[in-house]
Coordinates of C-alpha atoms and ligand atoms in Angstrom, one line a residue:
M132 CA -0.3 0.1 -0.5
T133 CA 1.7 3.4 -0.7
R134 CA 0.3 6.3 1.5
S135 CA 0.4 9.8 -0.4
A136 CA -0.1 11.7 2.5
P137 CA 1.4 11.9 5.7
D138 CA 0.3 11.0 8.9
S139 CA -2.3 13.0 10.4
C140 CA -3.3 11.0 13.6
P141 CA -4.2 14.0 16.5
G142 CA -3.2 14.6 19.6
V143 CA -3.3 17.1 22.7
L144 CA -0.5 19.4 21.0
R145 CA -1.8 19.1 17.5
L146 CA -5.7 19.0 16.9
H147 CA -7.9 17.7 14.5
Q148 CA -10.1 20.0 13.2
A149 CA -13.1 18.1 12.5
A150 CA -16.5 19.5 11.2
D151 CA -17.6 20.7 14.5
G152 CA -14.4 22.1 16.0
P153 CA -10.9 21.2 17.5
L154 CA -10.8 17.2 18.3
A155 CA -8.1 16.2 21.3
R156 CA -6.9 12.7 21.8
I157 CA -5.3 11.8 24.6
R158 CA -3.4 8.7 25.3
V159 CA -4.2 6.5 27.5
P160 CA -1.3 3.6 27.9
G161 CA -2.5 0.7 28.9
G162 CA -5.9 1.9 29.2
R163 CA -5.4 3.1 33.0
V164 CA -7.0 5.9 34.6
E165 CA -6.4 7.0 37.9
P166 CA -9.5 9.1 40.2
A167 CA -7.6 12.1 39.9
Q168 CA -7.1 12.3 36.1
L169 CA -10.6 10.7 35.9
Q170 CA -11.7 14.5 38.0
T171 CA -9.0 16.1 35.7
L172 CA -11.4 15.0 32.7
A173 CA -14.0 15.6 33.4
D174 CA -13.0 19.0 34.3
A175 CA -11.5 19.4 31.5
A176 CA -14.7 18.1 29.3
R177 CA -16.9 20.2 30.9
D178 CA -14.7 23.5 30.8
L179 CA -13.0 23.1 27.6
G180 CA -15.1 20.5 25.0
N181 CA -18.5 19.4 24.5
G182 CA -19.1 18.2 28.1
N183 CA -18.2 14.4 27.3
L184 CA -15.4 11.9 26.8
E185 CA -15.1 9.6 23.8
L186 CA -13.4 6.5 24.1
T187 CA -11.4 4.8 21.6
S188 CA -10.9 1.7 19.9
R189 CA -7.4 2.3 21.4
G190 CA -8.5 2.8 24.6
N191 CA -7.4 6.0 24.4
I192 CA -9.8 9.4 24.8
Q193 CA -10.7 11.6 23.1
L194 CA -12.5 15.3 23.3
R195 CA -14.4 17.2 21.2
Q196 CA -14.9 20.9 19.9
V197 CA -12.1 22.4 22.4
R198 CA -12.1 26.0 23.6
D199 CA -8.4 26.6 24.5
A200 CA -5.4 23.8 24.2
S201 CA -2.8 25.8 25.4
E202 CA -4.5 25.1 28.4
L203 CA -5.7 22.0 28.3
A204 CA -2.4 20.7 27.6
Q205 CA -1.4 22.3 30.8
R206 CA -4.3 20.2 32.7
L207 CA -3.9 17.1 30.7
G208 CA 0.5 17.6 32.0
A209 CA 0.2 18.3 35.5
A210 CA -2.8 15.7 35.6
G211 CA 0.4 12.8 34.3
L212 CA -1.6 12.6 31.2
L213 CA 0.7 14.2 28.8
P214 CA 4.3 13.3 30.1
S215 CA 6.0 13.4 27.1
E216 CA 5.4 15.9 23.8
T217 CA 8.1 14.4 21.5
H218 CA 6.2 11.0 21.4
E219 CA 2.7 11.8 22.9
R220 CA 0.9 10.2 19.2
V221 CA 3.5 7.0 19.6
R222 CA 2.2 5.8 23.0
N223 CA -0.6 3.6 21.7
I224 CA -0.7 0.9 24.3
V225 CA -3.7 -1.3 24.6
A226 CA -3.4 -4.2 27.3
S227 CA -5.7 -7.1 28.4
P228 CA -7.5 -5.2 30.4
L229 CA -8.8 -7.5 33.2
S230 CA -4.8 -8.5 33.5
G231 CA -3.4 -9.9 36.6
R232 CA -7.0 -9.4 38.7
V233 CA -9.5 -11.9 36.4
G234 CA -7.9 -14.3 34.4
G235 CA -4.8 -14.6 32.1
F236 CA -1.5 -16.4 32.7
A237 CA 0.6 -13.3 33.1
D238 CA -0.5 -9.5 34.4
V239 CA 0.9 -7.3 31.6
H240 CA 0.2 -4.1 33.1
G241 CA 3.4 -4.1 34.3
L242 CA 4.9 -4.3 31.1
A243 CA 2.2 -1.3 29.5
T244 CA 4.3 1.0 32.4
D245 CA 7.4 -0.2 31.1
L246 CA 7.1 -0.5 26.9
D247 CA 5.7 3.2 27.3
A248 CA 8.6 4.9 29.6
G249 CA 11.2 2.8 26.7
L250 CA 9.1 4.3 24.3
R251 CA 9.7 7.9 25.6
G252 CA 13.4 7.3 25.9
D253 CA 13.7 6.7 22.9
A254 CA 14.1 10.1 21.0
Q255 CA 14.5 7.9 17.5
L256 CA 11.1 6.5 18.6
S257 CA 9.1 9.9 18.5
E258 CA 8.9 9.6 14.6
L259 CA 6.8 6.0 15.0
P260 CA 3.4 6.7 12.4
G261 CA 1.1 7.5 15.2
R262 CA -0.8 4.9 13.8
V263 CA 1.3 2.0 14.7
L264 CA -0.2 -0.3 17.9
F265 CA 1.5 -1.8 20.5
T266 CA -0.4 -4.9 22.2
L267 CA -0.2 -6.8 25.5
D268 CA -2.4 -10.0 25.7
D269 CA -1.9 -11.7 29.3
G270 CA -2.8 -15.1 27.5
R271 CA -6.6 -14.8 27.4
G272 CA -7.1 -13.4 23.4
D273 CA -8.6 -10.5 23.8
V274 CA -6.6 -7.6 23.0
S275 CA -4.6 -10.1 19.9
T276 CA -7.4 -9.9 18.0
L277 CA -7.3 -5.6 17.4
H278 CA -4.0 -6.8 14.8
G279 CA -1.4 -4.6 16.4
D280 CA 1.8 -3.7 14.7
I281 CA 3.7 -4.8 17.5
G282 CA 2.8 -7.1 20.5
V283 CA 3.2 -9.8 23.0
Q284 CA 0.8 -12.6 24.2
A285 CA 1.7 -14.7 27.1
V286 CA 1.5 -19.0 26.5
G287 CA 2.7 -19.3 30.0
T288 CA 3.2 -17.5 33.5
D289 CA 6.8 -16.3 31.9
E290 CA 6.8 -16.8 28.4
F291 CA 5.4 -14.5 25.6
A292 CA 5.0 -14.8 22.0
L293 CA 6.1 -12.0 19.8
L294 CA 3.4 -11.0 17.4
L295 CA 4.6 -8.5 14.4
A296 CA 1.2 -7.3 12.2
G297 CA -1.1 -9.3 13.9
A298 CA 0.0 -12.5 13.6
D299 CA 2.8 -14.4 16.0
T300 CA 6.1 -15.2 14.4
G301 CA 6.8 -18.3 16.6
L302 CA 9.7 -16.1 18.0
R303 CA 9.3 -16.4 22.2
V304 CA 10.7 -14.3 25.2
S305 CA 10.9 -14.0 28.6
A306 CA 8.3 -11.0 30.4
S307 CA 12.0 -9.1 31.6
E308 CA 13.0 -9.6 27.7
A309 CA 9.4 -8.8 26.3
V310 CA 9.4 -4.9 26.3
D311 CA 13.3 -5.0 24.8
V312 CA 12.2 -6.9 22.0
M313 CA 9.7 -4.5 21.6
L314 CA 11.5 -1.4 21.2
D315 CA 13.8 -2.9 18.9
A316 CA 10.8 -4.4 16.7
A317 CA 10.1 -0.5 16.3
R318 CA 12.9 0.7 15.9
G319 CA 13.4 -1.4 13.3
F320 CA 9.9 -1.1 11.8
L321 CA 11.1 2.7 11.5
D322 CA 14.2 1.5 9.7
L323 CA 12.0 -0.2 7.0
R324 CA 9.9 2.8 6.5
G325 CA 12.6 4.9 6.1
T326 CA 14.1 2.6 3.8
S327 CA 10.9 2.9 1.9
A328 CA 9.9 5.1 -1.0
S329 CA 6.4 5.6 0.2
G330 CA 6.4 5.9 4.1
Q331 CA 3.6 2.9 5.7
W332 CA 2.2 3.9 8.6
R333 CA 1.5 0.2 9.3
L334 CA 3.5 -2.6 10.0
H335 CA 1.5 -4.7 7.6
E336 CA 1.5 -2.4 4.5
I337 CA 5.4 -3.0 4.3
A338 CA 5.8 -6.0 2.0
G339 CA 7.7 -8.2 3.7
G340 CA 7.9 -6.5 6.5
V341 CA 7.5 -8.8 8.9
E342 CA 10.3 -11.0 7.7
S343 CA 12.6 -7.9 7.7
V344 CA 12.1 -6.8 11.0
L345 CA 12.3 -10.2 12.6
E346 CA 15.9 -10.5 10.9
T347 CA 16.8 -7.1 12.4
L348 CA 15.9 -9.0 15.5
D349 CA 17.7 -12.1 14.9
R350 CA 16.7 -14.2 17.6
S351 CA 15.0 -18.1 16.1
P352 CA 11.5 -18.9 16.6
A353 CA 11.2 -21.7 19.1
G354 CA 7.4 -22.4 19.0
E355 CA 4.4 -23.4 16.7
P356 CA 2.4 -19.8 15.8
L357 CA -0.3 -19.5 17.8
E358 CA -3.6 -19.2 16.0
L359 CA -5.0 -15.7 17.7
G360 CA -8.4 -15.3 17.4
A361 CA -11.4 -13.2 15.6
T362 CA -13.1 -11.9 18.1
H363 CA -13.5 -11.4 22.3
A364 CA -16.4 -11.1 24.4
V365 CA -16.1 -7.3 25.9
P366 CA -16.1 -8.2 30.4
I367 CA -19.9 -6.5 31.4
G368 CA -21.1 -6.5 34.8
W369 CA -19.6 -8.3 38.2
L370 CA -16.2 -10.0 38.0
D371 CA -14.4 -12.0 41.2
Q372 CA -10.8 -10.7 41.3
E373 CA -8.3 -13.7 42.6
D374 CA -7.8 -11.9 45.1
G375 CA -11.0 -12.0 46.5
L376 CA -12.5 -8.3 45.6
V377 CA -14.5 -7.0 42.4
T378 CA -14.3 -5.6 39.4
L379 CA -17.5 -4.4 37.4
G380 CA -17.1 -4.2 33.3
A381 CA -19.0 -1.5 32.7
G382 CA -20.6 -0.3 29.0
V383 CA -20.7 3.2 27.5
P384 CA -23.4 3.4 24.8
L385 CA -21.5 4.6 21.9
G386 CA -18.5 5.4 23.8
T387 CA -19.7 8.7 24.9
L388 CA -19.2 9.3 28.8
S389 CA -20.5 13.0 30.0
A390 CA -18.4 14.1 32.3
R391 CA -21.2 14.0 35.1
T392 CA -20.5 10.4 34.9
T393 CA -17.1 10.5 34.8
E394 CA -17.0 12.7 38.2
F395 CA -18.8 9.6 39.4
L396 CA -16.3 7.2 38.3
A397 CA -13.5 9.7 40.0
A398 CA -15.5 8.9 43.3
V399 CA -15.0 5.5 43.3
E400 CA -11.3 6.1 44.5
R401 CA -10.1 2.4 42.2
P402 CA -8.3 2.3 38.9
V403 CA -10.4 1.9 36.1
F404 CA -9.1 0.6 32.6
I405 CA -10.0 1.9 29.1
T406 CA -11.1 -1.1 27.2
P407 CA -10.2 -1.3 22.8
W408 CA -13.7 -2.0 22.9
R409 CA -15.3 1.4 24.2
S410 CA -15.7 0.1 27.5
L411 CA -14.9 0.8 31.5
V412 CA -13.4 -2.1 33.4
I413 CA -13.6 -1.3 37.5
T414 CA -11.6 -2.6 39.4
D415 CA -10.6 -3.6 43.4
L416 CA -13.8 -3.0 44.9
D417 CA -14.8 -4.3 48.0
E418 CA -18.3 -5.9 47.2
G419 CA -20.3 -3.1 49.5
P420 CA -19.0 -0.9 47.1
A421 CA -19.1 -2.5 44.1
E422 CA -22.8 -2.7 44.5
T423 CA -23.5 1.0 45.9
V424 CA -21.9 1.2 42.1
V425 CA -24.1 -0.4 39.9
R426 CA -27.1 1.0 41.4
V427 CA -25.5 4.7 41.3
L428 CA -24.1 4.5 37.7
A429 CA -26.1 1.8 36.3
P430 CA -29.0 4.7 35.9
M431 CA -26.2 7.4 34.3
G432 CA -26.7 4.8 31.5
L433 CA -23.3 2.8 32.3
I434 CA -24.4 -0.8 31.5
F435 CA -23.4 -3.5 33.5
D436 CA -26.6 -6.1 31.9
A437 CA -23.9 -8.3 29.2
N438 CA -27.8 -8.9 27.2
S439 CA -28.3 -5.2 26.8
P440 CA -28.8 -4.2 23.3
W441 CA -26.0 -1.1 23.4
L442 CA -23.8 -3.7 23.7
Q443 CA -24.2 -5.3 19.6
V444 CA -24.1 -1.7 18.6
S445 CA -20.7 1.0 17.3
A446 CA -21.0 4.5 15.7
C447 CA -18.8 6.6 13.4
A448 CA -18.8 9.5 14.3
G449 CA -21.3 11.2 11.8
R450 CA -23.0 14.6 12.0
P451 CA -21.9 17.0 13.3
G452 CA -18.2 15.7 13.8
C453 CA -17.5 15.0 10.4
A454 CA -18.6 16.8 7.6
K455 CA -18.8 13.9 5.1
S456 CA -21.4 12.6 6.9
H457 CA -25.1 12.7 5.5
T458 CA -26.8 12.1 8.7
D459 CA -26.3 12.1 12.5
V460 CA -26.0 8.3 12.7
R461 CA -26.0 8.8 16.3
A462 CA -28.6 9.6 17.2
D463 CA -30.1 7.3 14.5
L464 CA -28.8 4.8 16.1
A465 CA -29.6 5.4 19.8
T466 CA -33.4 5.7 18.3
A467 CA -33.4 2.4 17.0
V468 CA -31.7 0.9 20.3
E469 CA -34.1 2.7 22.4
S470 CA -37.3 1.8 20.2
D471 CA -36.5 -1.9 20.1
R472 CA -35.5 -2.4 16.6
V473 CA -31.6 -4.3 17.8
L474 CA -32.9 -7.3 17.9
P475 CA -30.8 -10.2 19.4
A476 CA -28.1 -12.0 17.6
S477 CA -30.8 -14.9 17.2
A478 CA -33.8 -13.1 15.4
E479 CA -34.4 -12.8 12.7
P480 CA -36.2 -8.7 11.5
E481 CA -39.3 -8.4 9.7
Q482 CA -37.8 -6.5 6.7
P483 CA -40.1 -3.2 6.1
T484 CA -41.8 -2.7 2.6
E485 CA -43.0 0.6 2.6
H486 CA -39.9 3.2 3.4
T487 CA -40.1 6.3 1.6
A488 CA -36.8 6.9 0.5
T489 CA -35.5 5.6 -3.4
S490 CA -34.3 2.2 -3.5
A491 CA -32.3 3.4 -6.8
E492 CA -28.3 4.2 -5.8
P493 CA -26.6 3.6 -8.5
E494 CA -22.8 5.3 -7.4
I495 CA -21.2 4.6 -4.7
S496 CA -18.9 7.8 -3.2
T497 CA -15.8 6.6 -1.8
A498 CA -13.7 8.0 1.3
T499 CA -11.8 10.6 -1.5
G500 CA -15.4 12.1 -3.0
T501 CA -14.6 10.4 -6.2
S502 CA -17.7 8.4 -7.5
E503 CA -16.0 5.0 -9.1
Q504 CA -17.6 2.3 -9.2
R505 CA -21.9 1.0 -10.0
T506 CA -22.7 -1.5 -7.4
P507 CA -26.2 -3.6 -7.7
A508 CA -29.1 -1.4 -6.3
K509 CA -30.0 -2.0 -2.9
E510 CA -33.3 -0.6 -0.8
L511 CA -32.4 1.9 1.4
L512 CA -34.4 2.7 4.3
P513 CA -35.2 5.7 6.1
A514 CA -33.8 5.9 9.6
E515 CA -37.0 5.3 11.6
S516 CA -37.6 1.7 9.6
V517 CA -33.6 -0.1 10.3
T518 CA -34.5 -3.1 12.2
V519 CA -31.2 -5.5 12.3
A520 CA -30.3 -8.1 14.8
G521 CA -26.7 -8.6 16.0
R522 CA -23.5 -6.8 15.5
Q523 CA -24.1 -4.0 13.6
H524 CA -22.0 -0.7 12.7
W525 CA -24.0 2.6 11.7
S526 CA -21.9 4.9 9.2
G527 CA -22.1 8.0 8.2
C528 CA -21.0 7.2 4.8
D529 CA -19.3 4.6 3.4
R530 CA -15.7 5.4 5.0
R531 CA -17.3 3.3 7.9
C532 CA -14.7 4.5 10.3
G533 CA -14.3 2.6 13.4
R534 CA -15.5 -0.1 11.8
P535 CA -15.4 -3.3 14.6
R536 CA -13.5 -6.4 12.9
G537 CA -15.4 -9.8 12.8
S538 CA -18.7 -10.2 12.0
V539 CA -20.5 -7.2 11.4
T540 CA -23.6 -6.0 9.4
D541 CA -23.2 -2.6 7.9
V542 CA -26.0 0.3 8.4
V543 CA -24.7 3.0 6.0
A544 CA -26.3 6.5 5.8
T545 CA -26.8 7.3 1.1
E546 CA -27.6 10.6 0.1
R547 CA -30.9 9.5 0.2
G548 CA -31.1 6.7 3.1
Y549 CA -29.5 4.0 5.0
R550 CA -28.3 0.9 3.2
V551 CA -28.1 -2.4 4.9
D552 CA -25.5 -5.0 4.3
T553 CA -25.1 -8.3 5.6
D554 CA -22.5 -9.5 3.5
D555 CA -20.1 -9.3 5.8
A556 CA -17.1 -10.8 3.4
A557 CA -17.5 -7.7 0.7
T558 CA -18.3 -5.2 3.4
T559 CA -14.9 -5.4 5.5
P560 CA -12.3 -2.5 5.0
Ligands
SF4_34 S1 -17.8 6.5 8.4 FE1 -18.1 8.2 7.5 S2 -19.3 10.2 8.1 FE2 -18.6 8.1 9.8 S3 -17.0 9.8 10.4 FE3 -16.2 8.1 8.9 S4 -15.6 9.5 6.8 FE4 -16.8 10.7 8.5

């Protein structure tokens, strides 16, 4: 794949000019946020943004409609959420959220801290593209499914498989070696990228890239490559920790947390992890406080019921945040959930026989705005007629940003209504 544009991932010091105003992305290595940091984020969202925090598919946080970027950077820096000005956009580290508390072979949260420090300690690594993703999987196979660029997955209490471009290399390292090997792999990717004319953003985009990086590591594969799964269940509800305490997995509708809910989370005074599934893991609770958290935060919108339809849905930003969007997909999707038109996976929805939109849509506009291919006409539906069962992703245009991996029904807005596309193989971007 050839890239003609430079990587433009936003950060706190380089905002993205979204259609609804400047957008800041705050990196949260390993997803861990301390209570005082949650309070800082709640205050910043209310004072300097649109009043909400957006959770991203890499366990990071976004603020929209940022009014004072320098005040935001100052506040985040004081809270330890912006420890490096040079490396802020390369700190994309996802770790198994339940690690060390519930299941898994090893606790990888310490590796996340060490990897972050290692990245920040190497000036050259500030040149990594902001799209590079590091994954630290404790053996349950959850974050390895994200197909990161460089990662490890525990195969025992002190043995990790090295993953490159989302696949096991067969190379095995100990816990004490894991961070150094990942940093070496990152340097290898950077060198390789430097010799490439087209400046790829991700390791899998370079033909022979994995083999070239492996050569730089000068280690021999020692294990049968692991078969990595495609998806993993999101932790939701009451989970007993191995030390007798309780973890709560909480879904967040469309990954949007209000400043007020964030303040309540801060008041729980326990570490909270942001998951790459745009949900939360609230840890180290005694049973009584855990019951109180559910009683208080469920009415505020957090989801502790694994059967909630909110857990089956996701959406891109849509309007007003994205100028390419044909409509406010999030509002339409929220109405669909509240109107019981998001059905369990086992249900077969009845397709409406009447609708107001035309079924003729001869062309699809691509992400670049060019019309380039004719597709078979599909039925187009008004928002209030869309009824879909199972996992579904709603998008404001054909680009389908934020679409989860795996089997997902696409609900795509067009100029004249929504197109529902259940052909996964044909529609996966
Ligand atoms: S899918 Fe389209 S409308 Fe949605 S955020 Fe991406 S570019 Fe914008």
